[in-house]
Amino acid sequence: MNTLGRHILAEIYGCNAEMLDNKDFIEKIMVDSALKSGAEVREVAFHKFSPQGVSGVVVISESHLTIHTWPELGYAAVDVFTCGDRINPWDACNYITEWLEAKNMTATEVKRGLFDQSVCVKKASII
């Protein structure tokens, strides 16, 4: 079986609250994590909520990275989705976790676009 991509769903706890509430800092570490993993950044959009919290997305050629922060809880929800096998999404996820000064991170990897290539080739040849 082959997959189109890998999607890391990370629960990041015990983070520095000030960092989680700093839009510029969050944007920088998200972009830097994409670049350090070898991804190609296409677009970036981040928003600072009132009274607190930041959400954002880094669109990469290989898919995307997203973050939603709850500074009052020291918590960040992070998704790193990469297509193909050139980029390791764990590299970006671990970079983010480190820079948020997290005390704990749990994550699940989901294989996206799971398919049997031989079946796809057969179906394509029928068309």
Short mmCIF file of the N, C-alpha and C atoms (twelve columns), coordinates in Angstrom:
data_MODEL
# 
_entry.id   MODEL 
# 
loop_
_atom_site.group_PDB 
_atom_site.id 
_atom_site.type_symbol 
_atom_site.label_atom_id 
_atom_site.label_alt_id 
_atom_site.label_comp_id 
_atom_site.label_asym_id 
_atom_site.label_seq_id 
_atom_site.Cartn_x 
_atom_site.Cartn_y 
_atom_site.Cartn_z 
_atom_site.pdbx_PDB_model_num 
ATOM 1   N N  . MET A 1   0.838   -1.189 0.000   1 
ATOM 2   C CA . MET A 1   0.000   0.000  0.000   1 
ATOM 3   C C  . MET A 1   0.883   1.252  0.000   1 
ATOM 4   N N  . ASN A 2   0.420   2.269  -0.691  1 
ATOM 5   C CA . ASN A 2   1.118   3.546  -0.748  1 
ATOM 6   C C  . ASN A 2   0.214   4.630  -0.184  1 
ATOM 7   N N  . THR A 3   0.815   5.756  0.172   1 
ATOM 8   C CA . THR A 3   0.043   6.894  0.659   1 
ATOM 9   C C  . THR A 3   0.441   8.141  -0.107  1 
ATOM 10  N N  . LEU A 4   -0.479  9.087  -0.131  1 
ATOM 11  C CA . LEU A 4   -0.187  10.370 -0.751  1 
ATOM 12  C C  . LEU A 4   0.531   11.299 0.216   1 
ATOM 13  N N  . GLY A 5   0.278   11.115 1.518   1 
ATOM 14  C CA . GLY A 5   0.904   12.010 2.476   1 
ATOM 15  C C  . GLY A 5   0.829   11.505 3.897   1 
ATOM 16  N N  . ARG A 6   1.482   12.265 4.777   1 
ATOM 17  C CA . ARG A 6   1.512   11.975 6.207   1 
ATOM 18  C C  . ARG A 6   1.002   13.207 6.941   1 
ATOM 19  N N  . HIS A 7   0.138   12.990 7.922   1 
ATOM 20  C CA . HIS A 7   -0.480  14.090 8.654   1 
ATOM 21  C C  . HIS A 7   -0.233  13.867 10.143  1 
ATOM 22  N N  . ILE A 8   0.516   14.763 10.752  1 
ATOM 23  C CA . ILE A 8   0.789   14.701 12.188  1 
ATOM 24  C C  . ILE A 8   -0.216  15.603 12.900  1 
ATOM 25  N N  . LEU A 9   -0.928  15.041 13.869  1 
ATOM 26  C CA . LEU A 9   -1.864  15.787 14.713  1 
ATOM 27  C C  . LEU A 9   -1.238  15.839 16.098  1 
ATOM 28  N N  . ALA A 10  -0.761  17.012 16.488  1 
ATOM 29  C CA . ALA A 10  0.001   17.151 17.730  1 
ATOM 30  C C  . ALA A 10  -0.758  17.945 18.788  1 
ATOM 31  N N  . GLU A 11  -0.705  17.428 20.006  1 
ATOM 32  C CA . GLU A 11  -1.237  18.083 21.202  1 
ATOM 33  C C  . GLU A 11  -0.015  18.534 21.991  1 
ATOM 34  N N  . ILE A 12  0.190   19.837 22.094  1 
ATOM 35  C CA . ILE A 12  1.402   20.357 22.715  1 
ATOM 36  C C  . ILE A 12  1.021   21.109 23.990  1 
ATOM 37  N N  . TYR A 13  1.511   20.599 25.137  1 
ATOM 38  C CA . TYR A 13  1.117   21.092 26.460  1 
ATOM 39  C C  . TYR A 13  2.297   21.690 27.224  1 
ATOM 40  N N  . GLY A 14  1.959   22.520 28.206  1 
ATOM 41  C CA . GLY A 14  2.977   23.087 29.074  1 
ATOM 42  C C  . GLY A 14  3.863   24.086 28.366  1 
ATOM 43  N N  . CYS A 15  3.284   24.791 27.404  1 
ATOM 44  C CA . CYS A 15  4.044   25.770 26.621  1 
ATOM 45  C C  . CYS A 15  4.130   27.112 27.341  1 
ATOM 46  N N  . ASN A 16  5.088   27.906 26.932  1 
ATOM 47  C CA . ASN A 16  5.263   29.261 27.425  1 
ATOM 48  C C  . ASN A 16  4.065   30.104 26.956  1 
ATOM 49  N N  . ALA A 17  3.259   30.591 27.903  1 
ATOM 50  C CA . ALA A 17  2.029   31.320 27.583  1 
ATOM 51  C C  . ALA A 17  2.289   32.594 26.789  1 
ATOM 52  N N  . GLU A 18  3.350   33.310 27.127  1 
ATOM 53  C CA . GLU A 18  3.656   34.544 26.398  1 
ATOM 54  C C  . GLU A 18  3.967   34.256 24.938  1 
ATOM 55  N N  . MET A 19  4.689   33.190 24.687  1 
ATOM 56  C CA . MET A 19  5.011   32.820 23.305  1 
ATOM 57  C C  . MET A 19  3.744   32.438 22.545  1 
ATOM 58  N N  . LEU A 20  2.851   31.705 23.202  1 
ATOM 59  C CA . LEU A 20  1.615   31.274 22.558  1 
ATOM 60  C C  . LEU A 20  0.710   32.433 22.177  1 
ATOM 61  N N  . ASP A 21  0.895   33.570 22.834  1 
ATOM 62  C CA . ASP A 21  0.047   34.731 22.578  1 
ATOM 63  C C  . ASP A 21  0.719   35.776 21.690  1 
ATOM 64  N N  . ASN A 22  1.902   35.451 21.184  1 
ATOM 65  C CA . ASN A 22  2.678   36.384 20.374  1 
ATOM 66  C C  . ASN A 22  2.569   35.983 18.894  1 
ATOM 67  N N  . LYS A 23  1.728   36.681 18.157  1 
ATOM 68  C CA . LYS A 23  1.465   36.351 16.750  1 
ATOM 69  C C  . LYS A 23  2.746   36.319 15.917  1 
ATOM 70  N N  . ASP A 24  3.590   37.315 16.066  1 
ATOM 71  C CA . ASP A 24  4.818   37.379 15.269  1 
ATOM 72  C C  . ASP A 24  5.737   36.193 15.566  1 
ATOM 73  N N  . PHE A 25  5.847   35.831 16.843  1 
ATOM 74  C CA . PHE A 25  6.684   34.696 17.231  1 
ATOM 75  C C  . PHE A 25  6.117   33.391 16.662  1 
ATOM 76  N N  . ILE A 26  4.810   33.185 16.819  1 
ATOM 77  C CA . ILE A 26  4.164   31.964 16.325  1 
ATOM 78  C C  . ILE A 26  4.339   31.861 14.808  1 
ATOM 79  N N  . GLU A 27  4.115   32.948 14.117  1 
ATOM 80  C CA . GLU A 27  4.280   32.947 12.659  1 
ATOM 81  C C  . GLU A 27  5.715   32.578 12.275  1 
ATOM 82  N N  . LYS A 28  6.686   33.157 12.972  1 
ATOM 83  C CA . LYS A 28  8.094   32.884 12.657  1 
ATOM 84  C C  . LYS A 28  8.442   31.418 12.891  1 
ATOM 85  N N  . ILE A 29  8.040   30.848 14.029  1 
ATOM 86  C CA . ILE A 29  8.427   29.452 14.263  1 
ATOM 87  C C  . ILE A 29  7.702   28.504 13.309  1 
ATOM 88  N N  . MET A 30  6.494   28.838 12.913  1 
ATOM 89  C CA . MET A 30  5.780   27.979 11.963  1 
ATOM 90  C C  . MET A 30  6.450   28.018 10.586  1 
ATOM 91  N N  . VAL A 31  6.800   29.205 10.124  1 
ATOM 92  C CA . VAL A 31  7.483   29.333 8.832   1 
ATOM 93  C C  . VAL A 31  8.863   28.678 8.920   1 
ATOM 94  N N  . ASP A 32  9.596   28.956 10.000  1 
ATOM 95  C CA . ASP A 32  10.928  28.360 10.158  1 
ATOM 96  C C  . ASP A 32  10.856  26.839 10.209  1 
ATOM 97  N N  . SER A 33  9.833   26.293 10.877  1 
ATOM 98  C CA . SER A 33  9.721   24.832 10.960  1 
ATOM 99  C C  . SER A 33  9.481   24.226 9.582   1 
ATOM 100 N N  . ALA A 34  8.690   24.905 8.763   1 
ATOM 101 C CA . ALA A 34  8.453   24.430 7.397   1 
ATOM 102 C C  . ALA A 34  9.752   24.461 6.600   1 
ATOM 103 N N  . LEU A 35  10.462  25.561 6.676   1 
ATOM 104 C CA . LEU A 35  11.709  25.705 5.922   1 
ATOM 105 C C  . LEU A 35  12.771  24.706 6.386   1 
ATOM 106 N N  . LYS A 36  12.893  24.538 7.698   1 
ATOM 107 C CA . LYS A 36  13.912  23.623 8.228   1 
ATOM 108 C C  . LYS A 36  13.608  22.170 7.879   1 
ATOM 109 N N  . SER A 37  12.340  21.856 7.643   1 
ATOM 110 C CA . SER A 37  11.995  20.489 7.244   1 
ATOM 111 C C  . SER A 37  12.213  20.277 5.742   1 
ATOM 112 N N  . GLY A 38  12.518  21.365 5.030   1 
ATOM 113 C CA . GLY A 38  12.781  21.273 3.604   1 
ATOM 114 C C  . GLY A 38  11.589  21.614 2.731   1 
ATOM 115 N N  . ALA A 39  10.509  22.074 3.332   1 
ATOM 116 C CA . ALA A 39  9.308   22.417 2.572   1 
ATOM 117 C C  . ALA A 39  9.476   23.767 1.870   1 
ATOM 118 N N  . GLU A 40  8.642   23.974 0.874   1 
ATOM 119 C CA . GLU A 40  8.628   25.223 0.112   1 
ATOM 120 C C  . GLU A 40  7.392   26.025 0.510   1 
ATOM 121 N N  . VAL A 41  7.603   27.163 1.184   1 
ATOM 122 C CA . VAL A 41  6.498   27.991 1.675   1 
ATOM 123 C C  . VAL A 41  5.862   28.748 0.515   1 
ATOM 124 N N  . ARG A 42  4.534   28.701 0.453   1 
ATOM 125 C CA . ARG A 42  3.759   29.385 -0.591  1 
ATOM 126 C C  . ARG A 42  3.009   30.596 -0.044  1 
ATOM 127 N N  . GLU A 43  2.254   30.397 1.046   1 
ATOM 128 C CA . GLU A 43  1.475   31.491 1.635   1 
ATOM 129 C C  . GLU A 43  1.433   31.342 3.146   1 
ATOM 130 N N  . VAL A 44  1.220   32.484 3.817   1 
ATOM 131 C CA . VAL A 44  1.195   32.510 5.272   1 
ATOM 132 C C  . VAL A 44  0.045   33.408 5.712   1 
ATOM 133 N N  . ALA A 45  -0.762  32.921 6.657   1 
ATOM 134 C CA . ALA A 45  -1.851  33.739 7.209   1 
ATOM 135 C C  . ALA A 45  -1.987  33.430 8.698   1 
ATOM 136 N N  . PHE A 46  -1.896  34.486 9.532   1 
ATOM 137 C CA . PHE A 46  -2.015  34.332 10.982  1 
ATOM 138 C C  . PHE A 46  -2.932  35.403 11.538  1 
ATOM 139 N N  . HIS A 47  -3.618  35.056 12.637  1 
ATOM 140 C CA . HIS A 47  -4.552  35.984 13.269  1 
ATOM 141 C C  . HIS A 47  -4.363  35.947 14.775  1 
ATOM 142 N N  . LYS A 48  -4.332  37.131 15.403  1 
ATOM 143 C CA . LYS A 48  -4.256  37.278 16.861  1 
ATOM 144 C C  . LYS A 48  -5.654  37.538 17.377  1 
ATOM 145 N N  . PHE A 49  -6.111  36.696 18.299  1 
ATOM 146 C CA . PHE A 49  -7.442  36.857 18.885  1 
ATOM 147 C C  . PHE A 49  -7.382  37.749 20.116  1 
ATOM 148 N N  . SER A 50  -8.532  38.324 20.462  1 
ATOM 149 C CA . SER A 50  -8.655  39.138 21.667  1 
ATOM 150 C C  . SER A 50  -9.628  38.431 22.600  1 
ATOM 151 N N  . PRO A 51  -9.286  38.179 23.818  1 
ATOM 152 C CA . PRO A 51  -8.136  38.733 24.537  1 
ATOM 153 C C  . PRO A 51  -6.843  37.957 24.337  1 
ATOM 154 N N  . GLN A 52  -6.912  36.713 23.825  1 
ATOM 155 C CA . GLN A 52  -5.670  35.946 23.686  1 
ATOM 156 C C  . GLN A 52  -5.824  34.823 22.670  1 
ATOM 157 N N  . GLY A 53  -4.685  34.336 22.215  1 
ATOM 158 C CA . GLY A 53  -4.668  33.209 21.290  1 
ATOM 159 C C  . GLY A 53  -4.270  33.616 19.884  1 
ATOM 160 N N  . VAL A 54  -3.688  32.663 19.179  1 
ATOM 161 C CA . VAL A 54  -3.238  32.870 17.810  1 
ATOM 162 C C  . VAL A 54  -3.628  31.639 16.996  1 
ATOM 163 N N  . SER A 55  -4.070  31.871 15.785  1 
ATOM 164 C CA . SER A 55  -4.305  30.787 14.836  1 
ATOM 165 C C  . SER A 55  -3.611  31.148 13.536  1 
ATOM 166 N N  . GLY A 56  -3.115  30.120 12.846  1 
ATOM 167 C CA . GLY A 56  -2.469  30.412 11.586  1 
ATOM 168 C C  . GLY A 56  -2.216  29.193 10.748  1 
ATOM 169 N N  . VAL A 57  -1.910  29.480 9.497   1 
ATOM 170 C CA . VAL A 57  -1.612  28.436 8.524   1 
ATOM 171 C C  . VAL A 57  -0.419  28.844 7.675   1 
ATOM 172 N N  . VAL A 58  0.425   27.872 7.415   1 
ATOM 173 C CA . VAL A 58  1.519   28.029 6.460   1 
ATOM 174 C C  . VAL A 58  1.212   27.044 5.338   1 
ATOM 175 N N  . VAL A 59  0.906   27.588 4.175   1 
ATOM 176 C CA . VAL A 59  0.651   26.737 3.014   1 
ATOM 177 C C  . VAL A 59  1.994   26.453 2.364   1 
ATOM 178 N N  . ILE A 60  2.276   25.164 2.189   1 
ATOM 179 C CA . ILE A 60  3.531   24.761 1.565   1 
ATOM 180 C C  . ILE A 60  3.210   23.999 0.272   1 
ATOM 181 N N  . SER A 61  4.160   23.927 -0.609  1 
ATOM 182 C CA . SER A 61  3.947   23.182 -1.852  1 
ATOM 183 C C  . SER A 61  3.535   21.751 -1.556  1 
ATOM 184 N N  . GLU A 62  4.025   21.227 -0.451  1 
ATOM 185 C CA . GLU A 62  3.777   19.844 -0.065  1 
ATOM 186 C C  . GLU A 62  2.493   19.656 0.736   1 
ATOM 187 N N  . SER A 63  1.801   20.712 1.140   1 
ATOM 188 C CA . SER A 63  0.497   20.712 1.815   1 
ATOM 189 C C  . SER A 63  0.391   21.895 2.782   1 
ATOM 190 N N  . HIS A 64  0.407   21.636 4.132   1 
ATOM 191 C CA . HIS A 64  0.219   22.759 5.058   1 
ATOM 192 C C  . HIS A 64  0.660   22.437 6.490   1 
ATOM 193 N N  . LEU A 65  0.826   23.524 7.265   1 
ATOM 194 C CA . LEU A 65  1.029   23.452 8.705   1 
ATOM 195 C C  . LEU A 65  0.016   24.410 9.326   1 
ATOM 196 N N  . THR A 66  -0.639  23.994 10.411  1 
ATOM 197 C CA . THR A 66  -1.568  24.884 11.104  1 
ATOM 198 C C  . THR A 66  -1.300  24.858 12.601  1 
ATOM 199 N N  . ILE A 67  -1.712  25.947 13.266  1 
ATOM 200 C CA . ILE A 67  -1.597  26.030 14.720  1 
ATOM 201 C C  . ILE A 67  -2.772  26.825 15.268  1 
ATOM 202 N N  . HIS A 68  -3.230  26.409 16.442  1 
ATOM 203 C CA . HIS A 68  -4.247  27.139 17.207  1 
ATOM 204 C C  . HIS A 68  -3.753  27.115 18.649  1 
ATOM 205 N N  . THR A 69  -3.640  28.288 19.269  1 
ATOM 206 C CA . THR A 69  -3.078  28.359 20.621  1 
ATOM 207 C C  . THR A 69  -4.104  28.807 21.654  1 
ATOM 208 N N  . TRP A 70  -3.921  28.286 22.866  1 
ATOM 209 C CA . TRP A 70  -4.694  28.669 24.038  1 
ATOM 210 C C  . TRP A 70  -3.671  29.034 25.113  1 
ATOM 211 N N  . PRO A 71  -3.198  30.294 25.118  1 
ATOM 212 C CA . PRO A 71  -2.166  30.701 26.080  1 
ATOM 213 C C  . PRO A 71  -2.581  30.467 27.530  1 
ATOM 214 N N  . GLU A 72  -3.855  30.687 27.826  1 
ATOM 215 C CA . GLU A 72  -4.329  30.522 29.204  1 
ATOM 216 C C  . GLU A 72  -4.208  29.084 29.690  1 
ATOM 217 N N  . LEU A 73  -4.091  28.145 28.759  1 
ATOM 218 C CA . LEU A 73  -3.937  26.730 29.111  1 
ATOM 219 C C  . LEU A 73  -2.533  26.198 28.809  1 
ATOM 220 N N  . GLY A 74  -1.695  27.053 28.225  1 
ATOM 221 C CA . GLY A 74  -0.357  26.612 27.837  1 
ATOM 222 C C  . GLY A 74  -0.397  25.527 26.773  1 
ATOM 223 N N  . TYR A 75  -1.402  25.598 25.908  1 
ATOM 224 C CA . TYR A 75  -1.688  24.521 24.955  1 
ATOM 225 C C  . TYR A 75  -1.705  25.025 23.519  1 
ATOM 226 N N  . ALA A 76  -1.196  24.170 22.622  1 
ATOM 227 C CA . ALA A 76  -1.270  24.439 21.178  1 
ATOM 228 C C  . ALA A 76  -1.676  23.160 20.457  1 
ATOM 229 N N  . ALA A 77  -2.599  23.313 19.516  1 
ATOM 230 C CA . ALA A 77  -2.969  22.225 18.617  1 
ATOM 231 C C  . ALA A 77  -2.258  22.494 17.294  1 
ATOM 232 N N  . VAL A 78  -1.464  21.526 16.850  1 
ATOM 233 C CA . VAL A 78  -0.654  21.706 15.646  1 
ATOM 234 C C  . VAL A 78  -0.908  20.549 14.682  1 
ATOM 235 N N  . ASP A 79  -1.089  20.887 13.427  1 
ATOM 236 C CA . ASP A 79  -1.189  19.896 12.353  1 
ATOM 237 C C  . ASP A 79  -0.066  20.158 11.359  1 
ATOM 238 N N  . VAL A 80  0.608   19.095 10.956  1 
ATOM 239 C CA . VAL A 80  1.623   19.192 9.915   1 
ATOM 240 C C  . VAL A 80  1.296   18.103 8.896   1 
ATOM 241 N N  . PHE A 81  0.894   18.528 7.704   1 
ATOM 242 C CA . PHE A 81  0.507   17.601 6.645   1 
ATOM 243 C C  . PHE A 81  1.458   17.785 5.479   1 
ATOM 244 N N  . THR A 82  2.157   16.716 5.105   1 
ATOM 245 C CA . THR A 82  3.073   16.775 3.967   1 
ATOM 246 C C  . THR A 82  2.744   15.664 2.983   1 
ATOM 247 N N  . CYS A 83  2.771   15.992 1.724   1 
ATOM 248 C CA . CYS A 83  2.544   15.016 0.663   1 
ATOM 249 C C  . CYS A 83  3.887   14.556 0.113   1 
ATOM 250 N N  . GLY A 84  3.909   13.335 -0.398  1 
ATOM 251 C CA . GLY A 84  5.142   12.793 -0.936  1 
ATOM 252 C C  . GLY A 84  6.043   12.291 0.175   1 
ATOM 253 N N  . ASP A 85  7.240   11.895 -0.198  1 
ATOM 254 C CA . ASP A 85  8.170   11.348 0.796   1 
ATOM 255 C C  . ASP A 85  9.448   12.168 0.943   1 
ATOM 256 N N  . ARG A 86  9.467   13.365 0.372   1 
ATOM 257 C CA . ARG A 86  10.657  14.222 0.442   1 
ATOM 258 C C  . ARG A 86  10.768  14.952 1.780   1 
ATOM 259 N N  . ILE A 87  9.623   15.284 2.387   1 
ATOM 260 C CA . ILE A 87  9.590   16.052 3.635   1 
ATOM 261 C C  . ILE A 87  9.134   15.145 4.774   1 
ATOM 262 N N  . ASN A 88  9.820   15.224 5.924   1 
ATOM 263 C CA . ASN A 88  9.410   14.478 7.106   1 
ATOM 264 C C  . ASN A 88  8.611   15.424 8.012   1 
ATOM 265 N N  . PRO A 89  7.297   15.222 8.174   1 
ATOM 266 C CA . PRO A 89  6.491   16.137 8.990   1 
ATOM 267 C C  . PRO A 89  6.905   16.162 10.455  1 
ATOM 268 N N  . TRP A 90  7.534   15.085 10.922  1 
ATOM 269 C CA . TRP A 90  7.987   15.057 12.321  1 
ATOM 270 C C  . TRP A 90  9.074   16.098 12.570  1 
ATOM 271 N N  . ASP A 91  9.889   16.396 11.578  1 
ATOM 272 C CA . ASP A 91  10.930  17.420 11.745  1 
ATOM 273 C C  . ASP A 91  10.304  18.760 12.090  1 
ATOM 274 N N  . ALA A 92  9.260   19.135 11.365  1 
ATOM 275 C CA . ALA A 92  8.576   20.411 11.632  1 
ATOM 276 C C  . ALA A 92  7.876   20.377 12.985  1 
ATOM 277 N N  . CYS A 93  7.205   19.287 13.279  1 
ATOM 278 C CA . CYS A 93  6.463   19.158 14.543  1 
ATOM 279 C C  . CYS A 93  7.401   19.253 15.753  1 
ATOM 280 N N  . ASN A 94  8.517   18.556 15.686  1 
ATOM 281 C CA . ASN A 94  9.476   18.594 16.793  1 
ATOM 282 C C  . ASN A 94  10.106  19.969 16.952  1 
ATOM 283 N N  . TYR A 95  10.358  20.657 15.851  1 
ATOM 284 C CA . TYR A 95  10.914  22.013 15.899  1 
ATOM 285 C C  . TYR A 95  9.942   22.956 16.619  1 
ATOM 286 N N  . ILE A 96  8.666   22.884 16.251  1 
ATOM 287 C CA . ILE A 96  7.641   23.726 16.879  1 
ATOM 288 C C  . ILE A 96  7.566   23.450 18.378  1 
ATOM 289 N N  . THR A 97  7.534   22.174 18.732  1 
ATOM 290 C CA . THR A 97  7.446   21.772 20.140  1 
ATOM 291 C C  . THR A 97  8.610   22.324 20.944  1 
ATOM 292 N N  . GLU A 98  9.792   22.227 20.390  1 
ATOM 293 C CA . GLU A 98  10.990  22.726 21.073  1 
ATOM 294 C C  . GLU A 98  10.907  24.232 21.302  1 
ATOM 295 N N  . TRP A 99  10.533  24.991 20.269  1 
ATOM 296 C CA . TRP A 99  10.510  26.442 20.379  1 
ATOM 297 C C  . TRP A 99  9.370   26.974 21.248  1 
ATOM 298 N N  . LEU A 100 8.338   26.169 21.457  1 
ATOM 299 C CA . LEU A 100 7.253   26.581 22.367  1 
ATOM 300 C C  . LEU A 100 7.591   26.262 23.818  1 
ATOM 301 N N  . GLU A 101 8.781   25.679 24.034  1 
ATOM 302 C CA . GLU A 101 9.240   25.291 25.370  1 
ATOM 303 C C  . GLU A 101 8.231   24.358 26.044  1 
ATOM 304 N N  . ALA A 102 7.693   23.440 25.264  1 
ATOM 305 C CA . ALA A 102 6.661   22.531 25.754  1 
ATOM 306 C C  . ALA A 102 7.215   21.537 26.764  1 
ATOM 307 N N  . LYS A 103 6.383   21.214 27.732  1 
ATOM 308 C CA . LYS A 103 6.729   20.190 28.712  1 
ATOM 309 C C  . LYS A 103 6.297   18.810 28.234  1 
ATOM 310 N N  . ASN A 104 5.295   18.781 27.342  1 
ATOM 311 C CA . ASN A 104 4.771   17.505 26.869  1 
ATOM 312 C C  . ASN A 104 4.162   17.663 25.483  1 
ATOM 313 N N  . MET A 105 4.361   16.626 24.666  1 
ATOM 314 C CA . MET A 105 3.732   16.600 23.348  1 
ATOM 315 C C  . MET A 105 3.300   15.171 23.070  1 
ATOM 316 N N  . THR A 106 2.047   15.031 22.656  1 
ATOM 317 C CA . THR A 106 1.584   13.743 22.163  1 
ATOM 318 C C  . THR A 106 1.114   13.977 20.731  1 
ATOM 319 N N  . ALA A 107 1.337   12.988 19.899  1 
ATOM 320 C CA . ALA A 107 0.975   13.183 18.499  1 
ATOM 321 C C  . ALA A 107 0.589   11.853 17.873  1 
ATOM 322 N N  . THR A 108 -0.219  11.972 16.848  1 
ATOM 323 C CA . THR A 108 -0.656  10.825 16.067  1 
ATOM 324 C C  . THR A 108 -0.325  11.100 14.612  1 
ATOM 325 N N  . GLU A 109 0.177   10.086 13.941  1 
ATOM 326 C CA . GLU A 109 0.418   10.215 12.506  1 
ATOM 327 C C  . GLU A 109 -0.685  9.480  11.758  1 
ATOM 328 N N  . VAL A 110 -1.296  10.189 10.828  1 
ATOM 329 C CA . VAL A 110 -2.339  9.619  9.989   1 
ATOM 330 C C  . VAL A 110 -1.801  9.541  8.567   1 
ATOM 331 N N  . LYS A 111 -1.922  8.371  7.973   1 
ATOM 332 C CA . LYS A 111 -1.547  8.220  6.567   1 
ATOM 333 C C  . LYS A 111 -2.715  8.741  5.738   1 
ATOM 334 N N  . ARG A 112 -2.444  9.651  4.820   1 
ATOM 335 C CA . ARG A 112 -3.497  10.252 4.000   1 
ATOM 336 C C  . ARG A 112 -3.431  9.688  2.584   1 
ATOM 337 N N  . GLY A 113 -4.588  9.503  1.973   1 
ATOM 338 C CA . GLY A 113 -4.641  9.024  0.602   1 
ATOM 339 C C  . GLY A 113 -4.084  7.625  0.460   1 
ATOM 340 N N  . LEU A 114 -4.465  6.747  1.392   1 
ATOM 341 C CA . LEU A 114 -3.996  5.374  1.361   1 
ATOM 342 C C  . LEU A 114 -4.569  4.671  0.130   1 
ATOM 343 N N  . PHE A 115 -3.688  4.157  -0.703  1 
ATOM 344 C CA . PHE A 115 -4.164  3.475  -1.902  1 
ATOM 345 C C  . PHE A 115 -3.188  2.398  -2.331  1 
ATOM 346 N N  . ASP A 116 -3.719  1.468  -3.088  1 
ATOM 347 C CA . ASP A 116 -2.913  0.399  -3.677  1 
ATOM 348 C C  . ASP A 116 -2.641  0.820  -5.109  1 
ATOM 349 N N  . GLN A 117 -1.401  1.140  -5.417  1 
ATOM 350 C CA . GLN A 117 -1.039  1.693  -6.717  1 
ATOM 351 C C  . GLN A 117 -1.446  0.772  -7.877  1 
ATOM 352 N N  . SER A 118 -1.365  -0.530 -7.675  1 
ATOM 353 C CA . SER A 118 -1.724  -1.447 -8.760  1 
ATOM 354 C C  . SER A 118 -3.203  -1.343 -9.100  1 
ATOM 355 N N  . VAL A 119 -4.049  -1.115 -8.087  1 
ATOM 356 C CA . VAL A 119 -5.478  -0.947 -8.326  1 
ATOM 357 C C  . VAL A 119 -5.722  0.357  -9.082  1 
ATOM 358 N N  . CYS A 120 -5.006  1.425  -8.699  1 
ATOM 359 C CA . CYS A 120 -5.180  2.720  -9.376  1 
ATOM 360 C C  . CYS A 120 -4.768  2.610  -10.830 1 
ATOM 361 N N  . VAL A 121 -3.703  1.904  -11.128 1 
ATOM 362 C CA . VAL A 121 -3.238  1.752  -12.498 1 
ATOM 363 C C  . VAL A 121 -4.278  0.977  -13.312 1 
ATOM 364 N N  . LYS A 122 -4.825  -0.080 -12.738 1 
ATOM 365 C CA . LYS A 122 -5.835  -0.868 -13.427 1 
ATOM 366 C C  . LYS A 122 -7.081  -0.027 -13.719 1 
ATOM 367 N N  . LYS A 123 -7.530  0.716  -12.717 1 
ATOM 368 C CA . LYS A 123 -8.715  1.554  -12.911 1 
ATOM 369 C C  . LYS A 123 -8.461  2.624  -13.969 1 
ATOM 370 N N  . ALA A 124 -7.268  3.204  -13.941 1 
ATOM 371 C CA . ALA A 124 -6.934  4.250  -14.903 1 
ATOM 372 C C  . ALA A 124 -6.909  3.703  -16.319 1 
ATOM 373 N N  . SER A 125 -6.475  2.465  -16.474 1 
ATOM 374 C CA . SER A 125 -6.389  1.902  -17.820 1 
ATOM 375 C C  . SER A 125 -7.767  1.552  -18.383 1 
ATOM 376 N N  . ILE A 126 -8.768  1.407  -17.529 1 
ATOM 377 C CA . ILE A 126 -10.124 1.098  -17.973 1 
ATOM 378 C C  . ILE A 126 -10.782 2.334  -18.602 1 
ATOM 379 N N  . ILE A 127 -10.426 3.476  -18.109 1 
ATOM 380 C CA . ILE A 127 -11.066 4.721  -18.541 1 
ATOM 381 C C  . ILE A 127 -10.725 5.091  -19.955 1 
# 
